[in-house]
Every structure is written in C-alpha cells, then in structure tokens.
C-alpha cells in the first residue's frame, strides 16, 4: 500500500513538503505523489508518540475500557505505540495473556500494543512472576503498577531477574503504610476538606528506597508518575551519581494541584495525588533540565458510575491519552519548545525502553502523527474514543490537536 501526504511541515521548517509511505516504511520525501493522497493542510509532522503507561483494562474490566477503545483513543491522541499496564482482572502475569493481547491488538489497526506484565504473581508482591516466559511472549516491561512494591527483597530479585533479560522494571513508588487511606495530597487543602491525606513523604521515602535497590543491583529501574519536588530531587541526585534510573511525569501532575479537589470532585482523584504548585513547578524544571526522561499519561479510565462515588470510595485515575499532547502544547510550548515536547513523547520514551529513537528518515517505520498547532478546539469528552467520556479539562480550549496518526504505514486515526 502506498500513501502520499502532501502539504506538511517538519518541526521548525518553513517549507511545505510531502512524504510517501510504502509497505509500512517511509519511502521518501518530496517524491512525485503515489497511491492514496492526503492533504496535510499545513500540519506539522512528527514521529508518532510512544506511551509507556496506559491502563487499557483488558482482560476483565472492559466496562472501563478495552483494547479497541483504548488503542483507538491512543491513536486519536497521536500515539503509535502503547505499553499497557497489567493491573487487569486477571492480572497479566501469564505468557498466554500477553500473547492473546498482542494477537487481538494486531487485528485492530489502531495504535500498536506492547504489553507490560506483572513483576509478581497476581501483583501480590511476594513471588516473582515467570519473567523469562513473559518476555518470550512479548512483554516489554515488568511492573506491579496500580500497587506498590512493599517487599524490598522481592523487588531486588525482580530487578536482577529483569536486568538479566534486558528489560526494565517500573514502579509505582509510594510507601503504602505512609500513604495509608489517603485519597488526596496531605496538606492544608486536605485538612480544610477533612479528607485523609497522602503525604509527599510517602513518595519520597519509597523513591529513596528504590534508588538504593537500583544502586545495589545496577539494574534499570523506571519510576512512574513522579508527583513531588522532593522525589524528583532524589532522582536528580541519583542520576548525577550514575544510578541506572529513569522516570516519567504525567500531564495531570504538571497542570493540576490539590486545590482542584476543593469541590470534592472525584475526577481529580488520582494516585499519586495532585500535589501543590511548588511541585508542578519542580516537575516542569525536571523536564527542562533532563531529569525527567519522558511524559507518560497514566491514562486510567473508569466508569462514570464508579467516578460518581464519593471521595473516599471512587477509584483513582484520570483518563487523558486523547488530550495529552494538546494539553502539553497549549500550556508548556513556551517553556519547553516543540522539539523538546515531541522528544519527551518519542525519543525520550524510546530511550527508556532501549528502543531505537523514532525518526522520519527514509526507510524508517511509517509511524507518524500530523499536528494542527493552530486551531483552538474545546475539549469535548463525549467525542472521546475512550469509554471514559469525562475529563478534568472538559470545556477547555486547547491547541495542538493530532489530526492524522499513521501506524505501520496505515491510517489509524484521522480527524473528521
Ligand atoms: O490513579 C491511578 N489509577 N493510579 C494508579 O496507579 C492506578 C490507576 C488505575 O489503575 O486506575
């Protein structure tokens, strides 16, 4: 199959160009148009984004999301590849489950799926899963995300085992005993609302421990969804000391604070919790100085009914995969610049996985996104491909919308 996309601009280039794609690869730039032709309407072209942290809920929680809706949502967000989380029902801790997910996703023609698998059996934290068999089945990362790893010895063994297989372990770093029943950041806002708080120290204490395990083993540890200035500083110092650690931050932790919870709206209930303005500022600095390796969304869909429970009972999670780039571009283009922003969603994430950096060079895999950087549109969750049709940013005017996503040379998303 051949496809030519005309009238596109590379990042920070003025001239209009065209790209031709054939058999899943980039055939070349500015060739005579061949095959189907799409007018790019002056959009900016970038490699398709890479998501290292999304909850797609399959198997077993398809009322929240499934592969079809989640991967369509990802493609609409400009993502070509998604690493999904294993906190499903059953937990993805068996090679057959990994194989079944990959097989199912392959037929969907949406974003490509690269599943992570549980580090421990049932994500119970006390026995390692069969990591070698999981890797053989196609798992690309091991994590008990959604849960914390309380047993340091098991995490140490998991790090060593995963390192011998050349794969990273990623962790949801919160000390569960300190977090206890906290449903939001501990501080003046939680005190004013009378809600149980989760202190910043729960994250910092766990990150400190996990960095020691990383030092001890030399294995690659990836820290998910950092939310606090303190934990970020620990990662910064560890990186300076040569520790083999990488980390991600999420749009909601960069944009929102615990002030959003004053209306008791569970849309803002997420783990780790929204913190303070000082934390969001520190995370932005972490992006600027390279301490943070990539942006991941932690797209965490739930049903409307679940999110309508009260603040104590509603599940944690914010769905954001369809708006992540527009949010980041609208709010942080001035501070980060477009090339860095795209890097954090492409090469930065690929580097965490030790995958080749995505490029738009001739011969490269045809995974690309066209971005309309100019048209302002209102976030309208009823139009989401995700089953979670709600968003903290509903009604917000954003710029930087993906208009076309091509995966493996095929159109996975095109804005109507
Ligand atoms: O807010 C969250 N939601 N944080 C997690 O760690 C898990 C996730 C989920 O699975 O809903």
Coordinates of C-alpha atoms and ligand atoms in Angstrom, one line a residue:
X1 CA 0.0 0.0 0.0
X2 CA 1.3 3.4 -0.9
X3 CA 0.2 6.7 0.6
X4 CA 1.4 10.3 0.0
X5 CA 0.8 13.1 2.5
X6 CA 1.2 16.5 1.0
X7 CA 1.4 20.0 2.5
X8 CA 3.1 19.1 5.7
X9 CA 5.9 20.9 7.6
X10 CA 8.7 19.4 9.7
X11 CA 9.2 20.9 13.1
X12 CA 10.6 24.4 12.8
X13 CA 10.9 24.2 9.0
X14 CA 9.1 26.7 6.8
X15 CA 8.8 24.9 3.6
X16 CA 5.8 22.7 2.7
X17 CA 6.9 19.1 1.9
X18 CA 5.3 15.8 1.1
X19 CA 6.1 12.3 2.4
X20 CA 5.5 9.0 0.7
X21 CA 4.9 5.8 2.6
X22 CA 5.0 2.3 1.1
X23 CA 4.6 -1.1 2.8
X24 CA 4.8 0.3 6.3
X25 CA 8.0 2.3 5.7
X26 CA 8.9 5.9 4.7
X27 CA 9.7 5.7 1.1
X28 CA 10.9 9.2 0.8
X29 CA 10.3 12.9 0.9
X30 CA 9.1 15.2 -1.8
X31 CA 8.7 12.4 -4.4
X32 CA 6.1 12.5 -7.1
X33 CA 2.7 11.7 -5.4
X34 CA 1.8 8.0 -5.5
X35 CA -1.0 5.9 -4.2
X36 CA -3.7 7.4 -2.0
X37 CA -3.1 11.1 -1.3
X38 CA -3.9 13.0 1.8
X39 CA -3.7 16.8 2.0
X40 CA -1.9 17.6 5.3
X41 CA -3.3 21.1 5.3
X42 CA -0.2 22.6 6.6
X43 CA 0.0 20.4 9.7
X44 CA 3.3 19.7 11.5
X45 CA 4.6 16.2 11.1
X46 CA 6.3 14.3 14.0
X47 CA 7.1 10.6 14.7
X48 CA 4.0 9.0 16.3
X49 CA 4.1 9.2 20.1
X50 CA 5.1 6.4 22.4
X51 CA 3.0 5.9 25.6
X52 CA 4.8 4.0 28.4
X53 CA 1.9 4.0 30.8
X54 CA -1.8 3.4 29.9
X55 CA -4.5 1.3 31.6
X56 CA -6.4 -0.4 28.8
X57 CA -8.3 -2.7 31.3
X58 CA -8.4 -5.8 29.2
X59 CA -8.8 -8.5 30.2
X60 CA -11.7 -8.4 32.6
X61 CA -12.6 -4.7 33.0
X62 CA -14.0 -3.9 29.6
X63 CA -16.7 -1.9 31.1
X64 CA -14.0 0.8 31.8
X65 CA -12.0 0.4 28.6
X66 CA -11.0 -2.4 26.1
X67 CA -8.2 -2.8 23.6
X68 CA -10.4 -1.4 20.8
X69 CA -11.5 1.7 22.6
X70 CA -8.2 2.3 24.4
X71 CA -6.0 1.9 21.3
X72 CA -8.3 4.0 19.2
X73 CA -8.1 6.7 21.9
X74 CA -4.3 6.4 21.8
X75 CA -4.3 6.8 18.0
X76 CA -6.5 9.8 18.4
X77 CA -4.0 11.2 20.8
X78 CA -1.2 10.8 18.3
X79 CA 0.3 7.6 19.8
X80 CA 1.6 4.9 17.6
X81 CA 2.7 2.6 20.3
X82 CA 1.2 1.9 23.8
X83 CA 2.6 0.0 26.7
X84 CA -0.4 -1.2 28.7
X85 CA -0.4 -1.9 32.4
X86 CA -1.1 -5.4 33.9
X87 CA -3.4 -4.5 36.8
X88 CA -6.3 -6.1 35.0
X89 CA -8.6 -9.0 36.0
X90 CA -7.0 -11.4 35.9
X91 CA -3.6 -9.7 36.3
X92 CA -1.4 -10.0 33.2
X93 CA 1.1 -12.4 34.8
X94 CA 0.8 -15.3 32.4
X95 CA 2.5 -15.6 29.0
X96 CA -0.8 -16.7 27.3
X97 CA -2.4 -13.5 28.4
X98 CA 0.4 -11.4 26.9
X99 CA 0.2 -13.4 23.6
X100 CA -3.6 -13.1 23.5
X101 CA -3.5 -9.3 24.0
X102 CA -0.9 -8.8 21.3
X103 CA -2.8 -11.0 18.8
X104 CA -6.0 -9.2 19.5
X105 CA -4.4 -5.7 19.2
X106 CA -2.7 -6.6 16.0
X107 CA -6.0 -7.0 14.2
X108 CA -7.4 -3.7 15.3
X109 CA -5.5 -1.3 13.1
X110 CA -5.1 1.2 15.9
X111 CA -2.0 2.1 18.0
X112 CA 0.4 -0.9 18.4
X113 CA 0.3 -2.7 21.7
X114 CA 3.4 -3.6 23.6
X115 CA 2.1 -5.0 26.9
X116 CA 3.9 -4.8 30.2
X117 CA 3.5 -7.8 32.6
X118 CA 3.3 -8.1 36.3
X119 CA 6.5 -8.3 38.2
X120 CA 5.0 -10.5 40.8
X121 CA 2.3 -13.2 40.7
X122 CA -1.1 -11.6 40.8
X123 CA 0.7 -8.3 41.6
X124 CA 0.6 -9.6 45.2
X125 CA 4.2 -8.6 45.8
X126 CA 5.5 -11.8 47.3
X127 CA 6.5 -14.2 44.5
X128 CA 8.1 -13.2 41.2
X129 CA 6.2 -13.9 38.0
X130 CA 7.8 -16.1 35.3
X131 CA 9.6 -13.1 33.8
X132 CA 11.6 -15.0 31.2
X133 CA 8.4 -16.6 29.8
X134 CA 6.6 -13.3 29.9
X135 CA 9.4 -11.7 27.9
X136 CA 9.3 -14.5 25.4
X137 CA 5.6 -13.9 25.0
X138 CA 6.2 -10.3 24.2
X139 CA 6.1 -8.4 27.5
X140 CA 8.4 -5.3 27.3
X141 CA 8.5 -4.2 30.9
X142 CA 7.6 -5.6 34.3
X143 CA 5.6 -3.6 36.8
X144 CA 3.1 -4.0 39.6
X145 CA 1.7 -0.6 38.8
X146 CA -1.6 0.2 40.5
X147 CA 0.0 -1.4 43.5
X148 CA 3.2 -0.5 45.4
X149 CA 6.1 -2.9 45.9
X150 CA 6.3 -3.3 49.6
X151 CA 8.7 -6.2 49.8
X152 CA 12.2 -4.8 49.1
X153 CA 13.8 -8.2 48.8
X154 CA 11.3 -9.3 46.1
X155 CA 11.9 -6.0 44.2
X156 CA 15.6 -6.5 44.4
X157 CA 15.3 -10.0 43.0
X158 CA 12.9 -8.8 40.3
X159 CA 15.3 -6.0 39.3
X160 CA 18.1 -8.6 39.0
X161 CA 16.0 -11.0 37.1
X162 CA 14.6 -8.4 34.7
X163 CA 18.1 -7.0 34.1
X164 CA 19.3 -10.4 33.1
X165 CA 16.5 -10.4 30.5
X166 CA 17.4 -6.8 29.4
X167 CA 14.0 -5.3 30.4
X168 CA 13.2 -2.5 32.8
X169 CA 11.2 -2.7 36.0
X170 CA 8.8 0.2 36.5
X171 CA 7.5 1.1 39.9
X172 CA 4.6 2.9 41.4
X173 CA 6.7 4.4 44.2
X174 CA 4.6 5.1 47.2
X175 CA 5.1 3.8 50.7
X176 CA 1.7 2.1 51.3
X177 CA 2.0 2.3 55.1
X178 CA 2.6 6.0 54.9
X179 CA 0.0 6.6 52.2
X180 CA -2.5 4.5 54.2
X181 CA -6.0 5.6 53.4
X182 CA -5.0 8.9 51.9
X183 CA -7.2 10.0 49.0
X184 CA -5.5 13.3 48.2
X185 CA -2.3 15.2 48.9
X186 CA -1.8 15.8 52.6
X187 CA -1.6 19.5 53.4
X188 CA -3.8 22.5 54.1
X189 CA -6.3 21.6 51.5
X190 CA -6.9 18.0 52.8
X191 CA -7.1 19.4 56.3
X192 CA -9.7 22.1 55.3
X193 CA -11.7 19.4 53.5
X194 CA -11.4 16.9 56.3
X195 CA -10.2 14.2 53.8
X196 CA -7.4 11.7 54.6
X197 CA -4.2 12.9 53.2
X198 CA -1.3 11.1 51.4
X199 CA 1.9 12.9 52.3
X200 CA 4.6 13.8 49.8
X201 CA 6.9 11.8 52.0
X202 CA 5.2 8.6 51.0
X203 CA 6.5 9.1 47.5
X204 CA 9.9 10.4 48.5
X205 CA 10.6 7.7 51.1
X206 CA 9.7 5.0 48.6
X207 CA 11.8 6.6 45.8
X208 CA 14.7 6.8 48.2
X209 CA 14.4 3.0 49.0
X210 CA 14.0 2.0 45.4
X211 CA 17.0 4.1 44.3
X212 CA 19.1 2.2 46.8
X213 CA 17.9 -1.1 45.3
X214 CA 18.8 0.3 41.9
X215 CA 22.3 1.2 43.1
X216 CA 22.6 -2.2 44.7
X217 CA 21.6 -4.2 41.6
X218 CA 22.8 -1.9 38.8
X219 CA 19.5 -2.9 37.1
X220 CA 17.4 -0.4 35.2
X221 CA 14.6 1.0 37.4
X222 CA 11.9 3.2 35.8
X223 CA 9.9 5.4 38.3
X224 CA 6.4 6.0 37.1
X225 CA 4.3 9.2 37.5
X226 CA 6.6 11.3 39.8
X227 CA 4.4 13.8 41.6
X228 CA 6.6 15.6 44.2
X229 CA 9.5 18.0 44.1
X230 CA 11.3 16.0 46.8
X231 CA 11.2 12.7 45.0
X232 CA 12.3 14.4 41.8
X233 CA 15.3 15.9 43.5
X234 CA 16.2 12.4 44.8
X235 CA 16.1 11.1 41.2
X236 CA 18.1 14.0 40.0
X237 CA 20.9 13.4 42.6
X238 CA 20.9 9.6 41.8
X239 CA 21.2 10.3 38.1
X240 CA 24.1 12.6 38.8
X241 CA 25.7 9.8 40.7
X242 CA 25.3 7.5 37.7
X243 CA 22.4 5.3 39.1
X244 CA 20.6 3.4 36.3
X245 CA 17.2 5.1 36.9
X246 CA 14.7 6.7 34.5
X247 CA 11.5 8.4 35.3
X248 CA 8.3 9.8 33.8
X249 CA 5.8 12.5 34.7
X250 CA 2.1 12.9 33.7
X251 CA 0.2 15.9 32.3
X252 CA -2.1 16.0 35.3
X253 CA 0.8 16.2 37.8
X254 CA 2.2 19.1 35.7
X255 CA -1.0 21.0 35.4
X256 CA -3.3 20.4 38.3
X257 CA -2.9 20.8 42.1
X258 CA -4.8 19.7 45.2
X259 CA -6.7 23.0 45.0
X260 CA -8.8 21.3 42.3
X261 CA -10.3 19.0 45.0
X262 CA -12.0 21.8 46.9
X263 CA -15.2 20.9 45.1
X264 CA -14.9 17.2 46.2
X265 CA -14.9 16.3 42.5
X266 CA -13.6 12.7 42.1
X267 CA -12.4 13.5 38.6
X268 CA -9.3 14.8 40.3
X269 CA -8.8 11.7 42.5
X270 CA -5.6 10.1 41.2
X271 CA -2.7 8.1 42.6
X272 CA -0.2 9.5 43.3
X273 CA -2.3 12.5 44.1
X274 CA -2.3 16.0 42.7
X275 CA 0.2 18.0 44.8
X276 CA 1.0 21.7 45.2
X277 CA 2.0 24.5 42.8
X278 CA 5.6 24.2 44.1
X279 CA 5.6 20.5 43.0
X280 CA 4.2 21.2 39.5
X281 CA 6.8 23.9 39.1
X282 CA 9.6 21.5 40.1
X283 CA 8.3 18.8 37.7
X284 CA 8.4 21.3 34.9
X285 CA 12.0 22.1 35.8
X286 CA 12.7 18.4 35.8
X287 CA 11.5 18.3 32.2
X288 CA 13.6 21.3 31.3
X289 CA 16.9 20.0 32.9
X290 CA 16.5 16.5 31.6
X291 CA 16.0 14.8 34.9
X292 CA 12.6 13.6 33.6
X293 CA 13.1 11.2 30.7
X294 CA 9.6 11.2 29.2
X295 CA 6.0 12.2 29.5
X296 CA 3.5 9.3 30.1
X297 CA -0.2 9.7 30.6
X298 CA -1.2 7.0 33.2
X299 CA -4.5 7.0 31.2
X300 CA -6.7 5.5 33.8
X301 CA -10.3 5.1 32.6
X302 CA -13.1 4.1 35.0
X303 CA -16.9 4.0 34.5
X304 CA -18.9 7.1 35.2
X305 CA -20.8 5.3 37.9
X306 CA -17.5 4.4 39.7
X307 CA -16.3 8.0 39.5
X308 CA -19.6 9.2 40.9
X309 CA -19.0 7.5 44.2
X310 CA -17.8 9.8 47.0
X311 CA -14.2 10.9 47.5
X312 CA -13.4 8.0 49.8
X313 CA -14.8 5.3 47.6
X314 CA -14.3 6.4 44.0
X315 CA -11.4 4.8 42.2
X316 CA -8.1 6.7 41.5
X317 CA -7.5 7.7 37.9
X318 CA -7.7 10.3 35.2
X319 CA -8.2 9.4 31.5
X320 CA -6.0 11.7 29.4
X321 CA -4.5 9.9 26.4
X322 CA -6.6 11.8 23.8
X323 CA -5.7 15.3 25.2
X324 CA -2.2 14.8 26.5
X325 CA -0.4 16.4 23.6
X326 CA -2.8 19.4 23.2
X327 CA -2.5 20.0 27.0
X328 CA 1.2 19.9 27.0
X329 CA 1.5 22.0 23.8
X330 CA -1.0 24.6 25.0
X331 CA 0.4 25.0 28.4
X332 CA 4.1 24.3 28.0
X333 CA 5.2 25.1 24.5
X334 CA 6.6 28.4 25.7
X335 CA 8.7 26.8 28.5
X336 CA 9.8 23.7 26.7
X337 CA 9.6 24.3 22.9
X338 CA 8.0 22.0 20.4
X339 CA 11.1 19.9 19.7
X340 CA 11.7 19.1 23.4
X341 CA 8.0 18.4 23.9
X342 CA 7.9 15.9 21.0
X343 CA 11.2 14.4 22.2
X344 CA 9.6 13.7 25.6
X345 CA 6.8 11.8 23.8
X346 CA 9.0 9.9 21.3
X347 CA 12.8 9.6 21.6
X348 CA 12.8 10.1 25.4
X349 CA 10.3 7.3 25.9
X350 CA 12.1 5.1 23.4
X351 CA 15.3 5.6 25.2
X352 CA 13.7 4.4 28.5
X353 CA 12.8 1.2 26.6
X354 CA 16.2 1.0 24.8
X355 CA 14.3 1.0 21.6
X356 CA 15.6 2.9 18.5
X357 CA 14.6 6.6 18.5
X358 CA 11.7 7.0 16.2
X359 CA 12.6 9.1 13.1
X360 CA 11.0 10.3 9.9
X361 CA 14.0 9.3 7.8
X362 CA 13.6 7.4 4.5
X363 CA 13.5 3.7 5.3
X364 CA 12.2 4.2 8.9
X365 CA 8.9 2.6 10.0
X366 CA 6.0 4.7 8.9
X367 CA 4.7 5.7 12.4
X368 CA 3.8 9.3 12.3
X369 CA 1.4 12.0 13.5
X370 CA 0.2 15.2 11.9
X371 CA -0.3 18.0 14.5
X372 CA -2.5 21.0 13.9
X373 CA -0.7 23.6 16.1
X374 CA -3.0 26.5 15.3
X375 CA -6.7 25.6 15.5
X376 CA -8.1 26.0 19.0
X377 CA -10.7 23.4 19.9
X378 CA -12.8 22.7 23.0
X379 CA -12.1 19.5 24.9
X380 CA -15.4 17.6 24.4
X381 CA -15.2 14.2 26.3
X382 CA -18.4 13.0 24.6
X383 CA -16.3 12.7 21.4
X384 CA -13.6 10.7 23.1
X385 CA -12.8 7.2 21.6
X386 CA -12.1 6.1 25.2
X387 CA -15.0 4.7 27.1
X388 CA -14.3 7.2 29.8
X389 CA -16.1 10.2 28.5
X390 CA -15.1 12.6 31.1
X391 CA -12.1 14.8 31.7
X392 CA -10.8 17.4 34.2
X393 CA -10.2 19.6 31.1
X394 CA -13.7 19.4 29.6
X395 CA -14.6 22.7 28.1
X396 CA -11.0 23.9 28.0
X397 CA -9.8 25.5 24.7
X398 CA -6.6 23.8 23.6
X399 CA -4.2 24.0 20.6
X400 CA -2.0 21.2 19.2
X401 CA -4.5 18.6 18.2
X402 CA -3.4 15.4 16.3
X403 CA -5.3 15.3 13.0
X404 CA -3.8 12.1 11.5
X405 CA -2.0 9.2 13.0
X406 CA -0.3 6.6 10.8
X407 CA 0.9 3.3 12.3
X408 CA 2.8 0.8 10.3
X409 CA 2.0 2.8 7.2
X410 CA -1.8 2.6 7.8
X411 CA -4.1 5.4 8.9
X412 CA -5.1 4.6 12.5
X413 CA -6.8 8.0 13.1
X414 CA -8.0 10.8 11.0
X415 CA -9.8 13.8 12.5
X416 CA -13.2 14.3 10.8
Ligands
LIG1 O1 -4.7 6.9 39.5 C1 -4.3 5.8 39.3 N1 -5.1 4.9 38.6 N2 -3.1 5.4 39.7 C2 -2.7 4.1 39.6 O2 -1.6 3.8 40.0 C3 -3.6 3.1 39.1 C4 -4.6 3.7 38.1 C5 -5.7 2.7 37.8 O3 -5.4 1.6 37.5 O4 -6.8 3.2 37.7

